[in-house]
mmCIF file of C-alpha atoms in Angstrom:
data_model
loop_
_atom_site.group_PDB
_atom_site.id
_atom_site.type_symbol
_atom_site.label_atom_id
_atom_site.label_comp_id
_atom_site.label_asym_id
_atom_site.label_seq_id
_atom_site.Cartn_x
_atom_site.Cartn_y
_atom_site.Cartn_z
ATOM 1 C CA UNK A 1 0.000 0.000 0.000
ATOM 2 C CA UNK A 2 2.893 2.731 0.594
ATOM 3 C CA UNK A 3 4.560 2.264 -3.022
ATOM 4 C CA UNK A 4 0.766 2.442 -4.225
ATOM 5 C CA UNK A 5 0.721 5.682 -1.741
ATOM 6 C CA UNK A 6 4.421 7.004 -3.130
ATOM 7 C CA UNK A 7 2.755 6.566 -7.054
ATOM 8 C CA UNK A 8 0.220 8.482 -6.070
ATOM 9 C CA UNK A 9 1.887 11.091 -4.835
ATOM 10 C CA UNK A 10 4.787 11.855 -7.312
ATOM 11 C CA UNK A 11 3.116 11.419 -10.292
ATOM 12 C CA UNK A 12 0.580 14.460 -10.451
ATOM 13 C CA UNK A 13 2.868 16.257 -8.603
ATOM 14 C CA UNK A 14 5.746 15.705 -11.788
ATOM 15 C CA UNK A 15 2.998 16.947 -14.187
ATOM 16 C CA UNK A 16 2.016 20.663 -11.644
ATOM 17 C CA UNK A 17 5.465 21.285 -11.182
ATOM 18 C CA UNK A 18 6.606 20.525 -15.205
ATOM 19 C CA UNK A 19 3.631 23.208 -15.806
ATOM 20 C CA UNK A 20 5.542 26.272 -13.602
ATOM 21 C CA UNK A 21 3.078 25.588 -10.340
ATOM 22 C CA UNK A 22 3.932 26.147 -6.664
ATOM 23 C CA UNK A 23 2.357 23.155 -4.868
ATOM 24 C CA UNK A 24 1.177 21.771 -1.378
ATOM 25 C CA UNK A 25 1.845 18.176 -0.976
ATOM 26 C CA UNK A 26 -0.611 16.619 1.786
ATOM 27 C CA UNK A 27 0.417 12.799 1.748
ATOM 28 C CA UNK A 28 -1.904 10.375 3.606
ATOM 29 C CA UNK A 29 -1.849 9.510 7.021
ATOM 30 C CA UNK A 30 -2.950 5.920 6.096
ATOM 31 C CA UNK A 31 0.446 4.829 4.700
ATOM 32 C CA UNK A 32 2.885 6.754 7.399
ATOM 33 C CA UNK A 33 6.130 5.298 6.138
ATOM 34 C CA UNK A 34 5.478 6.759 2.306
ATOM 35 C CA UNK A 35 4.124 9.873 4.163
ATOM 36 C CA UNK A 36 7.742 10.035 6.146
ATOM 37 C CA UNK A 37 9.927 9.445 3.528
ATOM 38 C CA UNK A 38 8.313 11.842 1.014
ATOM 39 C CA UNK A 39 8.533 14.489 3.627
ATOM 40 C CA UNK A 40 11.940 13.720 4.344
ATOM 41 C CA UNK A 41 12.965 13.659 1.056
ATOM 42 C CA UNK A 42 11.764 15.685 -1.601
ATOM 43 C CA UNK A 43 12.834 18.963 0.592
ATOM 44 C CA UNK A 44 16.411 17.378 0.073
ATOM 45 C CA UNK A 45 15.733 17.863 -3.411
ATOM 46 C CA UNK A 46 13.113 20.535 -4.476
ATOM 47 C CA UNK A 47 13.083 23.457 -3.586
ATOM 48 C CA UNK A 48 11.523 24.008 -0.073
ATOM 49 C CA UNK A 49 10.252 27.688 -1.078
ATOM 50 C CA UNK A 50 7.910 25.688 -3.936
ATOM 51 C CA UNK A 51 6.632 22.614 -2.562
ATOM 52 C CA UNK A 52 6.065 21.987 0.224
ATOM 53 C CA UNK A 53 5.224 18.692 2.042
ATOM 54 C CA UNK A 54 2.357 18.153 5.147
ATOM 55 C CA UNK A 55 1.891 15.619 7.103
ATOM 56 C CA UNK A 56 -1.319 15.263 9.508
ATOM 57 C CA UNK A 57 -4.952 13.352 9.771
ATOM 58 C CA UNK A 58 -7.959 14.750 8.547
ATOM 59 C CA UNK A 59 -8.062 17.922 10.771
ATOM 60 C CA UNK A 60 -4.724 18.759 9.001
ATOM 61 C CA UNK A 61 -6.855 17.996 5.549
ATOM 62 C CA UNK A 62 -9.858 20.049 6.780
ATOM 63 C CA UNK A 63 -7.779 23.293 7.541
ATOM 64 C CA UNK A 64 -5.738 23.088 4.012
ATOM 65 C CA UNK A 65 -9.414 22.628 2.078
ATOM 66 C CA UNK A 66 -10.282 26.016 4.271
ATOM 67 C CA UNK A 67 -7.805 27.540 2.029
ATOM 68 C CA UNK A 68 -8.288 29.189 -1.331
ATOM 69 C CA UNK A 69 -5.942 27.255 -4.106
ATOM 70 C CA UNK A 70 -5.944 27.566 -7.754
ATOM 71 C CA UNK A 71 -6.556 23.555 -8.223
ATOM 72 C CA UNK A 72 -6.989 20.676 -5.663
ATOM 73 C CA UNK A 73 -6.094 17.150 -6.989
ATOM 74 C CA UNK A 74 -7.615 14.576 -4.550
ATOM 75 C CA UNK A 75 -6.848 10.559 -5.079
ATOM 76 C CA UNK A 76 -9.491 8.558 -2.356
ATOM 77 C CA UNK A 77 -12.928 7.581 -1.475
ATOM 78 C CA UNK A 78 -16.042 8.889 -3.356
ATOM 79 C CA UNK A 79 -17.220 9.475 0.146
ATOM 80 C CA UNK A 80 -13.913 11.899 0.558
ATOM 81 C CA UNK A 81 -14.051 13.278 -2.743
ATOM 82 C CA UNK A 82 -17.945 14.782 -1.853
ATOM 83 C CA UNK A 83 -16.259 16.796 0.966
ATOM 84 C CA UNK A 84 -13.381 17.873 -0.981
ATOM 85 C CA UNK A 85 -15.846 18.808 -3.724
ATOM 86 C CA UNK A 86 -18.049 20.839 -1.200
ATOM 87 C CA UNK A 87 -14.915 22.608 0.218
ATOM 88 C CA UNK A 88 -13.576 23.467 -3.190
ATOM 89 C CA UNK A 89 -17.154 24.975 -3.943
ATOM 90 C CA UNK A 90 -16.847 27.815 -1.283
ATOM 91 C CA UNK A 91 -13.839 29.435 -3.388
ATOM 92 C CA UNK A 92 -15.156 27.785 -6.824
ATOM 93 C CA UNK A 93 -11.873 25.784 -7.073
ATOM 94 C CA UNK A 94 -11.701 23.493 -9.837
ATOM 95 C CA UNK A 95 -10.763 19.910 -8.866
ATOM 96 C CA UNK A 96 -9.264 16.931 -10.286
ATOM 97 C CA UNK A 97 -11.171 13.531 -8.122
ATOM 98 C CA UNK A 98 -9.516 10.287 -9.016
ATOM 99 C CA UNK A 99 -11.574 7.735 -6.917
ATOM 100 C CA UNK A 100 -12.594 4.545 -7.711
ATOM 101 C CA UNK A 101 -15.510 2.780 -7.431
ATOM 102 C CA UNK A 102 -16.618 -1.475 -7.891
ATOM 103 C CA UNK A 103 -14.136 -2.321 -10.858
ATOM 104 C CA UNK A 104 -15.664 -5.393 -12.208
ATOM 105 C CA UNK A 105 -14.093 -7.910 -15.026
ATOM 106 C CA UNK A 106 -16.021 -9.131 -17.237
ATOM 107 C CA UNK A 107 -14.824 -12.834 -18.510
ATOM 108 C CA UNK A 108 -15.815 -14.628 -21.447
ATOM 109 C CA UNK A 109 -16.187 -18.571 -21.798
ATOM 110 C CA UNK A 110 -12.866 -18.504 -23.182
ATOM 111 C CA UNK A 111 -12.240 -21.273 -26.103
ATOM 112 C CA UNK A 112 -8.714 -22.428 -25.996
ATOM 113 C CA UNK A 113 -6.527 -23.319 -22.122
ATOM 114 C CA UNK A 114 -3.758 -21.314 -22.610
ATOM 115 C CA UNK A 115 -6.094 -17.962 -23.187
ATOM 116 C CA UNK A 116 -8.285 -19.019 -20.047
ATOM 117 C CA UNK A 117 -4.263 -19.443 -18.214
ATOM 118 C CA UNK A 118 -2.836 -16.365 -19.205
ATOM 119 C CA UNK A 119 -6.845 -14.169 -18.082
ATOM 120 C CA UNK A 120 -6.231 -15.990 -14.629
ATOM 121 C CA UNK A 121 -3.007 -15.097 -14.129
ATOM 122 C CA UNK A 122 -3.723 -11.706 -15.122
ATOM 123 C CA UNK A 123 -6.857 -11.538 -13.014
ATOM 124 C CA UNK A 124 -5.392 -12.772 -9.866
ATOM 125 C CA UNK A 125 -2.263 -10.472 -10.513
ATOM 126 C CA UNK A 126 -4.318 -7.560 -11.196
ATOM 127 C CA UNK A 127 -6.507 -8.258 -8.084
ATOM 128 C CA UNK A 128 -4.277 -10.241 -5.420
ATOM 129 C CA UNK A 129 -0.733 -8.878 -6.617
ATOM 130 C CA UNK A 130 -1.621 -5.283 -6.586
ATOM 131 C CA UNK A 131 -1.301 -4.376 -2.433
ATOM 132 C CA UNK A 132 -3.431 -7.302 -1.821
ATOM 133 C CA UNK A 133 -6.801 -5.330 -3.792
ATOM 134 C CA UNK A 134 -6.230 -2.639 -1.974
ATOM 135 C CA UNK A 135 -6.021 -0.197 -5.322
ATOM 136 C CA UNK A 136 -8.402 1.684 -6.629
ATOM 137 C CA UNK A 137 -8.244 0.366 -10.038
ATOM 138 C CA UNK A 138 -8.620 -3.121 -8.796
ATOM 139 C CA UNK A 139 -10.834 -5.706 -10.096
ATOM 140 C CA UNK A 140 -13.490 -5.524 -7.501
ATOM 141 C CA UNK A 141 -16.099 -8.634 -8.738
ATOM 142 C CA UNK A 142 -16.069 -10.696 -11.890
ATOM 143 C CA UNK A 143 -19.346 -11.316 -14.290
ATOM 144 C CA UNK A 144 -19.229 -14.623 -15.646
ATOM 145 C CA UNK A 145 -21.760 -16.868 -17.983
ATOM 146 C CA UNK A 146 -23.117 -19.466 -15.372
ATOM 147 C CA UNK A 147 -22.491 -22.690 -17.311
ATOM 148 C CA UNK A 148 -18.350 -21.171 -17.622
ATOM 149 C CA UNK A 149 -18.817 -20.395 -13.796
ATOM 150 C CA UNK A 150 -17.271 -24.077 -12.406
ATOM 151 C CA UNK A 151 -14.486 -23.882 -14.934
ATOM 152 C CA UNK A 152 -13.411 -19.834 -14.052
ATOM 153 C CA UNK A 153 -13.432 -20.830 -10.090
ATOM 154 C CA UNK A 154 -11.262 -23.938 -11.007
ATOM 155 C CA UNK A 155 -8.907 -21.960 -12.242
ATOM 156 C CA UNK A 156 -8.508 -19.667 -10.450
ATOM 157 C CA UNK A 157 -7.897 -22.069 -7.237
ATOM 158 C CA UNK A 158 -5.268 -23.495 -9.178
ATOM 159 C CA UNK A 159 -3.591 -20.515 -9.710
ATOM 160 C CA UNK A 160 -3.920 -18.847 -6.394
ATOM 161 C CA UNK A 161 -2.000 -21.884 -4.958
ATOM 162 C CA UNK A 162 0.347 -21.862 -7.719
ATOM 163 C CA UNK A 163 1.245 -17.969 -6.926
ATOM 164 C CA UNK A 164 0.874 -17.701 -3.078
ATOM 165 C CA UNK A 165 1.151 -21.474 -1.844
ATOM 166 C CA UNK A 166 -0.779 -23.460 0.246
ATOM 167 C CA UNK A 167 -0.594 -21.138 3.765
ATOM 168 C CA UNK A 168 -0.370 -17.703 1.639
ATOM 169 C CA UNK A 169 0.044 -16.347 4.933
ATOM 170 C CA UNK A 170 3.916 -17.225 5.098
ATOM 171 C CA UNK A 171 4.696 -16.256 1.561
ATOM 172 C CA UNK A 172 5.669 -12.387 0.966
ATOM 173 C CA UNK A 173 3.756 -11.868 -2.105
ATOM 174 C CA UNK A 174 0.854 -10.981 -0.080
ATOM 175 C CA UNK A 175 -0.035 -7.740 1.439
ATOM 176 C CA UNK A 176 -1.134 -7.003 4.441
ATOM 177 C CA UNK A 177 -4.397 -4.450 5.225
ATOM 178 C CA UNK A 178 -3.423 -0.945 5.740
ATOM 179 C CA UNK A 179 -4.868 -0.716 9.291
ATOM 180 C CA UNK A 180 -7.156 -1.609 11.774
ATOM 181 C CA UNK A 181 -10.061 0.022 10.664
ATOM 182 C CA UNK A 182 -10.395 -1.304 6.983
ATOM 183 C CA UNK A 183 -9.364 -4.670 8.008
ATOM 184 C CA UNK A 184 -12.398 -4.800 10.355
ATOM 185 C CA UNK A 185 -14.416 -3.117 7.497
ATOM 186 C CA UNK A 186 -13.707 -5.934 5.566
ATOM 187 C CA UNK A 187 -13.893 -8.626 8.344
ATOM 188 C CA UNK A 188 -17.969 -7.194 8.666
ATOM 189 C CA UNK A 189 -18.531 -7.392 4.993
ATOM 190 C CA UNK A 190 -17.318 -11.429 5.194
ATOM 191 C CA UNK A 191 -19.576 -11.524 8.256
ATOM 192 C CA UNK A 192 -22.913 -11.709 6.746
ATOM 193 C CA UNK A 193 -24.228 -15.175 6.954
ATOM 194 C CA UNK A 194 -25.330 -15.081 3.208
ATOM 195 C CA UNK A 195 -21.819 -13.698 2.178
ATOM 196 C CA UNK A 196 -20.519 -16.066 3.970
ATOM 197 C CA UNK A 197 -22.243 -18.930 2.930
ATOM 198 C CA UNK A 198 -21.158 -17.697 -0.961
ATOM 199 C CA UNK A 199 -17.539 -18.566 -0.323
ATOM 200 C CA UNK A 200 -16.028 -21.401 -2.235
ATOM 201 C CA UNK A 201 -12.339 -20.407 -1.746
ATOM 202 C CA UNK A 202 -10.490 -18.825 1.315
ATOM 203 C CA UNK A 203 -11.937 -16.986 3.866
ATOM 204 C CA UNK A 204 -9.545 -17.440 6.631
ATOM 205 C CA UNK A 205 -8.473 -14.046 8.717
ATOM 206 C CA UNK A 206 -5.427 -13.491 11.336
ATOM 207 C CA UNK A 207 -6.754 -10.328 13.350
ATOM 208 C CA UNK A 208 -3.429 -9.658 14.453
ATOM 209 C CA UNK A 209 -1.634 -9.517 11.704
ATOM 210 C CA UNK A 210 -4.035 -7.897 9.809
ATOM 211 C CA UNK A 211 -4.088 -10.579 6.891
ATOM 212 C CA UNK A 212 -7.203 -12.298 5.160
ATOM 213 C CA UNK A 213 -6.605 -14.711 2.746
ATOM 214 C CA UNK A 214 -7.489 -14.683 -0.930
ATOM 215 C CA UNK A 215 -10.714 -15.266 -0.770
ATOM 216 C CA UNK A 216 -13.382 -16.342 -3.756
ATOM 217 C CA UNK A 217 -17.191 -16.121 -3.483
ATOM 218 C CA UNK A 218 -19.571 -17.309 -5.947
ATOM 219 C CA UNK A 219 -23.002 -15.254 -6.187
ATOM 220 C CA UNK A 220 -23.135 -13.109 -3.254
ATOM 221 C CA UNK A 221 -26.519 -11.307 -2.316
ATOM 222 C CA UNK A 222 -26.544 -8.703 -4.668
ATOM 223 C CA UNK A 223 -28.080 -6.228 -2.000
ATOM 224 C CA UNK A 224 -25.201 -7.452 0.267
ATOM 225 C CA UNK A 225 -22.770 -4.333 1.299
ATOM 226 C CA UNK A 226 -20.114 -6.426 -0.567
ATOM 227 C CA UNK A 227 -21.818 -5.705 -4.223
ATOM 228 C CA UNK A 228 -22.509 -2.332 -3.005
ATOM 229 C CA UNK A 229 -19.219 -0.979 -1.660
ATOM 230 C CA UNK A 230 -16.230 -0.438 -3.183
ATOM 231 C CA UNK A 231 -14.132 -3.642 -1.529
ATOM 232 C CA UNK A 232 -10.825 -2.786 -1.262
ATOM 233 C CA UNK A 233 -9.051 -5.857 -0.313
ATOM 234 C CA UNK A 234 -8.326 -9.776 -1.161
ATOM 235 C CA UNK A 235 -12.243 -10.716 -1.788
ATOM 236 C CA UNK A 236 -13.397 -11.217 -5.027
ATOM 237 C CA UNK A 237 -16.969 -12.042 -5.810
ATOM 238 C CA UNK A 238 -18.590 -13.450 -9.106
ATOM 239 C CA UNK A 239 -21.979 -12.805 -10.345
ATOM 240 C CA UNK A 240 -23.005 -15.172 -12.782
ATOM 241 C CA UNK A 241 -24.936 -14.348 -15.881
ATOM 242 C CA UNK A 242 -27.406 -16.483 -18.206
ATOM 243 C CA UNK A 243 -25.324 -14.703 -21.060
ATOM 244 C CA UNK A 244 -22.293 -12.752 -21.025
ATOM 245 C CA UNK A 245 -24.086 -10.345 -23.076
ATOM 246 C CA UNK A 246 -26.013 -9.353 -20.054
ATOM 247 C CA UNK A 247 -22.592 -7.999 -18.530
ATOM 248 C CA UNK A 248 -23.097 -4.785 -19.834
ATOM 249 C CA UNK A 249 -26.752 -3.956 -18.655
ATOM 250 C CA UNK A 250 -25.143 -5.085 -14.932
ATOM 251 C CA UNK A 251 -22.722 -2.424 -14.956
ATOM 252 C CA UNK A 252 -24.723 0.223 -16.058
ATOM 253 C CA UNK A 253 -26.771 -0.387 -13.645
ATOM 254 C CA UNK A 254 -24.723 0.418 -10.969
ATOM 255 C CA UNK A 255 -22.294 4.007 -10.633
ATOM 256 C CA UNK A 256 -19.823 4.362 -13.521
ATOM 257 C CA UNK A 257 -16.264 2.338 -12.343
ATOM 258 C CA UNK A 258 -12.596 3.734 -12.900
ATOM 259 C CA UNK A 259 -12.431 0.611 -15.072
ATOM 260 C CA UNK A 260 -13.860 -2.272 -16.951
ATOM 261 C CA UNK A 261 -11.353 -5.407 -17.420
ATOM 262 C CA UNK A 262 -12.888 -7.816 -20.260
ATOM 263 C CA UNK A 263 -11.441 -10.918 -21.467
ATOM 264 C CA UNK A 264 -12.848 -12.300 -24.593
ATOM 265 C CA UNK A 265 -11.953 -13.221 -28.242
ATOM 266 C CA UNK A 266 -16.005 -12.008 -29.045
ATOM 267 C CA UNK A 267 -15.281 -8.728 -31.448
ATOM 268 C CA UNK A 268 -18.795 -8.562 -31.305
ATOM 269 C CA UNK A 269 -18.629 -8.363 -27.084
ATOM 270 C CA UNK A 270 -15.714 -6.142 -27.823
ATOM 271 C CA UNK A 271 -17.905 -3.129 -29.558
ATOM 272 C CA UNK A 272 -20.879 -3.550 -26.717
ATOM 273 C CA UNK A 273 -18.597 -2.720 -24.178
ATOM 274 C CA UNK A 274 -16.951 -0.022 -26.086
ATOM 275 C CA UNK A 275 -20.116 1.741 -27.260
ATOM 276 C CA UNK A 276 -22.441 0.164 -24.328
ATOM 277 C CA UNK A 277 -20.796 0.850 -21.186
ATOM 278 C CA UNK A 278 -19.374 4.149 -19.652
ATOM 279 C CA UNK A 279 -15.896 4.129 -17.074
ATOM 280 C CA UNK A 280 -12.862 5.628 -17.246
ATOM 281 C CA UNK A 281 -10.910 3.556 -18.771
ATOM 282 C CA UNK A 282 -11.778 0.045 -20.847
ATOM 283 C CA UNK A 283 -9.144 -2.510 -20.911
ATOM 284 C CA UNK A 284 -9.267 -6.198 -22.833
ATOM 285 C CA UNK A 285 -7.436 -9.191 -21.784
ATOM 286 C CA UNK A 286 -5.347 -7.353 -18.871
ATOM 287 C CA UNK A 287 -5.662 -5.671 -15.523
ATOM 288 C CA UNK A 288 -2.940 -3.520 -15.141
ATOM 289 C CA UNK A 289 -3.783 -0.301 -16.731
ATOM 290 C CA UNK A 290 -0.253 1.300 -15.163
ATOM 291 C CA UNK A 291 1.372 -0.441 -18.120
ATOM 292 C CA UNK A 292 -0.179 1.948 -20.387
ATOM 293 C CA UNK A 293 -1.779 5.314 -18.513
ATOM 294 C CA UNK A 294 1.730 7.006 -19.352
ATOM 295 C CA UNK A 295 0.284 7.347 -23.264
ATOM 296 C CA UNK A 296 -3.503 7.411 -22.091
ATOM 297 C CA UNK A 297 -5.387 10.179 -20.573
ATOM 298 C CA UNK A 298 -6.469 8.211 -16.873
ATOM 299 C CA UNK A 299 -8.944 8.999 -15.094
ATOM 300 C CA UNK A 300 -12.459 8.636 -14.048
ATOM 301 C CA UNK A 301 -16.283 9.199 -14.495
ATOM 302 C CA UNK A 302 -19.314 10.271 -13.036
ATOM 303 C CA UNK A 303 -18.659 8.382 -9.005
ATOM 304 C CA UNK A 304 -15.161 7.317 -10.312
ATOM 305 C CA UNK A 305 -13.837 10.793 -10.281
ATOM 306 C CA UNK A 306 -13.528 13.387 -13.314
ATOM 307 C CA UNK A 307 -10.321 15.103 -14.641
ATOM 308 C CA UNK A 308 -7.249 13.132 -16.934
ATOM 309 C CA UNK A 309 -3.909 12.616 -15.778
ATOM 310 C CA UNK A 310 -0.461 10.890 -16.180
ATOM 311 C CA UNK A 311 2.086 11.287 -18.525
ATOM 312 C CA UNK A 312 1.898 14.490 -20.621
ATOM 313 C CA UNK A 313 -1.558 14.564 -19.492
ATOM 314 C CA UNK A 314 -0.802 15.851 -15.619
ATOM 315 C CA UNK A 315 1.234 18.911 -17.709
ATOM 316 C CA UNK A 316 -1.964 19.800 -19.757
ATOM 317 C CA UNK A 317 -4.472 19.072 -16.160
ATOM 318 C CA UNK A 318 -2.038 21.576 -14.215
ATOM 319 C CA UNK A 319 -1.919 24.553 -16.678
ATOM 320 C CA UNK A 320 -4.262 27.249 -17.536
ATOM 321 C CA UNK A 321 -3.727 28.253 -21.155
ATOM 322 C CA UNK A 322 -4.039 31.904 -21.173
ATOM 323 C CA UNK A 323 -4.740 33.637 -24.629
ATOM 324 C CA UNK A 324 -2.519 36.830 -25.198
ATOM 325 C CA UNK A 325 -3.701 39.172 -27.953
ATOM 326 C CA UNK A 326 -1.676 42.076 -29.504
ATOM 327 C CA UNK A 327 -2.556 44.567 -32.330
ATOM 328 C CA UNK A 328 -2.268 48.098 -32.930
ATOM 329 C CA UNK A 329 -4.482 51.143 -33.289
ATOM 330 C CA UNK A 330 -4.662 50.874 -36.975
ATOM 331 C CA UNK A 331 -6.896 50.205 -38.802
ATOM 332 C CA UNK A 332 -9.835 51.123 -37.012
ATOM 333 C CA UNK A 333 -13.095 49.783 -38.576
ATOM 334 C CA UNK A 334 -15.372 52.577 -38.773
ATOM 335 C CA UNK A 335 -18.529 50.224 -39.315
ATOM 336 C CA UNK A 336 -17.942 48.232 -35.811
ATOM 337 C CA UNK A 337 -19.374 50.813 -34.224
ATOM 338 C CA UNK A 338 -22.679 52.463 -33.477
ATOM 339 C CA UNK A 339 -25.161 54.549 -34.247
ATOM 340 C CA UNK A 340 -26.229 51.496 -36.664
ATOM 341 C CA UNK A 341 -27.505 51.988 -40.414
ATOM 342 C CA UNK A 342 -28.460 49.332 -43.055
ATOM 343 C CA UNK A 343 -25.068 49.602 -44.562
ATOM 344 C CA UNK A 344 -23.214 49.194 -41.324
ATOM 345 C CA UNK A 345 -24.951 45.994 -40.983
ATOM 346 C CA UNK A 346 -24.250 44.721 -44.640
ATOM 347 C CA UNK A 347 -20.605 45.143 -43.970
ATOM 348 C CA UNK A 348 -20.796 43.169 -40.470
ATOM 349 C CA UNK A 349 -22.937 40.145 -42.307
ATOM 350 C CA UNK A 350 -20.524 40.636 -45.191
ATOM 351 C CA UNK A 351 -17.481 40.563 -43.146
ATOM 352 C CA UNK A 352 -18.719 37.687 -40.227
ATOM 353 C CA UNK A 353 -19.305 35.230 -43.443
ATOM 354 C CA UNK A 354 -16.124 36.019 -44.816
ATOM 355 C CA UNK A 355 -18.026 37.148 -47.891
ATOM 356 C CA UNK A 356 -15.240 39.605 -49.393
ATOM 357 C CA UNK A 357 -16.811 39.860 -52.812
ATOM 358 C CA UNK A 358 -19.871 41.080 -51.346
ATOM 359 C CA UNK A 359 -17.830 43.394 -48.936
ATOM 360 C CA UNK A 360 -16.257 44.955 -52.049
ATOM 361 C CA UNK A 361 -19.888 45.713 -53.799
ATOM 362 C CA UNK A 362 -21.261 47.157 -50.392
ATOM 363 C CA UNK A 363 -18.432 49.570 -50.052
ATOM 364 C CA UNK A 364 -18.541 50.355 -54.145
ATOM 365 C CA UNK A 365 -22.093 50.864 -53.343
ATOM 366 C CA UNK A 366 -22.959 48.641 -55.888
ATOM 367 C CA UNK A 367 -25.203 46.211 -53.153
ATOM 368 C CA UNK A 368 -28.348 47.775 -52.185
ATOM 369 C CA UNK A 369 -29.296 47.527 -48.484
#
């Protein structure tokens, strides 16, 4: 979670200071160790006068958002981002919200093994790999036909032993929750007897350590808080489907995510999602969309956060472009000005249409009003 925290940090902040900004750097007080070293460091190498670096909780946040800035870029919660929003209202501040949302992936009944291989490795690397789903661009369920269902969870059992071993607890490959609070957030959302009745893979929890293993559930309630909330951590859910076509009338009809993850050789699947669905970003057959937001205007919509950044794009989302006109006093267009008379006007309609012939015959009088 801190080199997720670190990423998030440095990269915007590359793109406001490339555009000639002065910048306040409030790093989160979730991931401490990121928010000590970038607080440490960058005054050892920017200049102190230009950025500067706070540290704090959220009373620290709500006295900075009391301030009046040119632009506030905000990486969190949707819940966060409304009261960012609100306080950015007060001075009309324009705001850049990347936040997230319930990423889901849609997976077709894949034809051949090693295509059904490589989407499970990429699945489980994109969800499990990536600070143990705690990312906001993490898959967050998966939408799968029903009769492919048995096959997908298969798989992906097989794999999850294959990458993080039989007691994933001992191996280093898996994270561990940020803190208290979110592990116990997650803890509830395994708690309800339903949910918990859904699980076909995992489940187990070490309070103390703060780990939960990677866990698999196969058609959770749907009203359940953990279809309804973003998840944030090693549970992944599947909905299954009577089609796969049905995949994109399920996501629209729930908030707009930061991303849609497909997997599928269907062309015809391919355009439905493109032209059928609405998120920030689409990806097929891969999860991790750092490999290519450097080229790519990232970001989100609607719930998922509004405003593009990364790469050349953080330059263009941190400058104001500022037109600068010069010109003399002469000419002067006597006609631009009042009192108004029918040949004024035929030189304005002349002159707006670009209409130069006719310009000519007004002024040679030869173009009666």
């Amino acid at each position: 979670m801190d080199d997720a925290e670190e990423g998030l940090c440095l990269e915007p902040m590359i793109g406001a200071i490339a555009s000639g900004n002065t910048l306040v750097l409030k790093t989160s007080e979730l991931a401490p160790a990121s928010s000590s070293l970038l607080a440490n460091l960058i005054p050892m190498y920017l200049d102190n006068k230009a950025i500067k670096v706070i540290e704090g909780g959220v009373s620290i946040a709500e006295q900075l958002l009391e301030k009046k800035w040119d632009k506030i870029f905000f990486t969190g919660s949707p819940r966060v981002g409304r009261l960012v929003m609100a306080a950015a209202a007060k001075h009309l501040t324009p705001v850049i919200l990347e936040l997230g949302g319930k990423c889901p992936a849609v997976v077709d009944s894949l034809e051949t093994a090693m295509d059904r291989k490589i989407a499970v490795k990429r699945i489980l690397g994109g969800k499990f790999g990536c600070c143990c789903g705690q990312a906001c661009i993490g898959i967050d369920y998966i939408l799968v036909e029903k009769k492919f269902a048995p096959i997908l969870v298969d798989c992906l059992k097989a794999r999850i032993k294959k990458m993080f071993g039989e007691n994933p607890r001992e191996t280093n490959s898996i994270a561990r929750i940020i803190n208290k609070q979110h592990f116990l957030r997650l803890k509830s959302l395994l708690n309800e007897d339903e949910v918990k009745a859904s699980i076909v893979y995992g489940g187990s929890i070490d309070e103390d350590n703060r780990f939960i293993e990677p866990t698999i559930l196969l058609d959770p309630p749907l009203n359940a808080d953990i279809m309804n909330e973003e998840i944030f951590g090693p549970l992944l859910p599947i909905i299954t489907l009577k089609n796969i076509e049905e995949s994109t009338q399920f996501i629209n009809s729930r908030p707009k995510p930061l991303a849609i993850y497909a997997f599928t050789n269907n062309e015809a699947l391919k355009e439905n999602m493109v032209s059928k669905t609405s998120s920030g970003c689409l990806l097929f057959n891969d999860t991790i969309v750092q490999y290519f937001v450097d080229t790519i205007p990232f970001g989100g919509v609607g719930e998922s956060g509004f405003g593009r950044y990364h790469g050349k794009f953080s330059f263009e989302a941190f400058r104001h472009e500022k037109p600068v006109i010069r010109r003399g006093f002469m000419p002067d267009i006597w006609f631009r000005y009042p009192p108004w008379n029918s040949k004024k006007m035929q030189f304005l309609r002349s002159g707006l249409v670009y209409n130069y012939f006719g310009f000519v015959c007004v002024m040679l009088g030869l173009k009666k009003s």
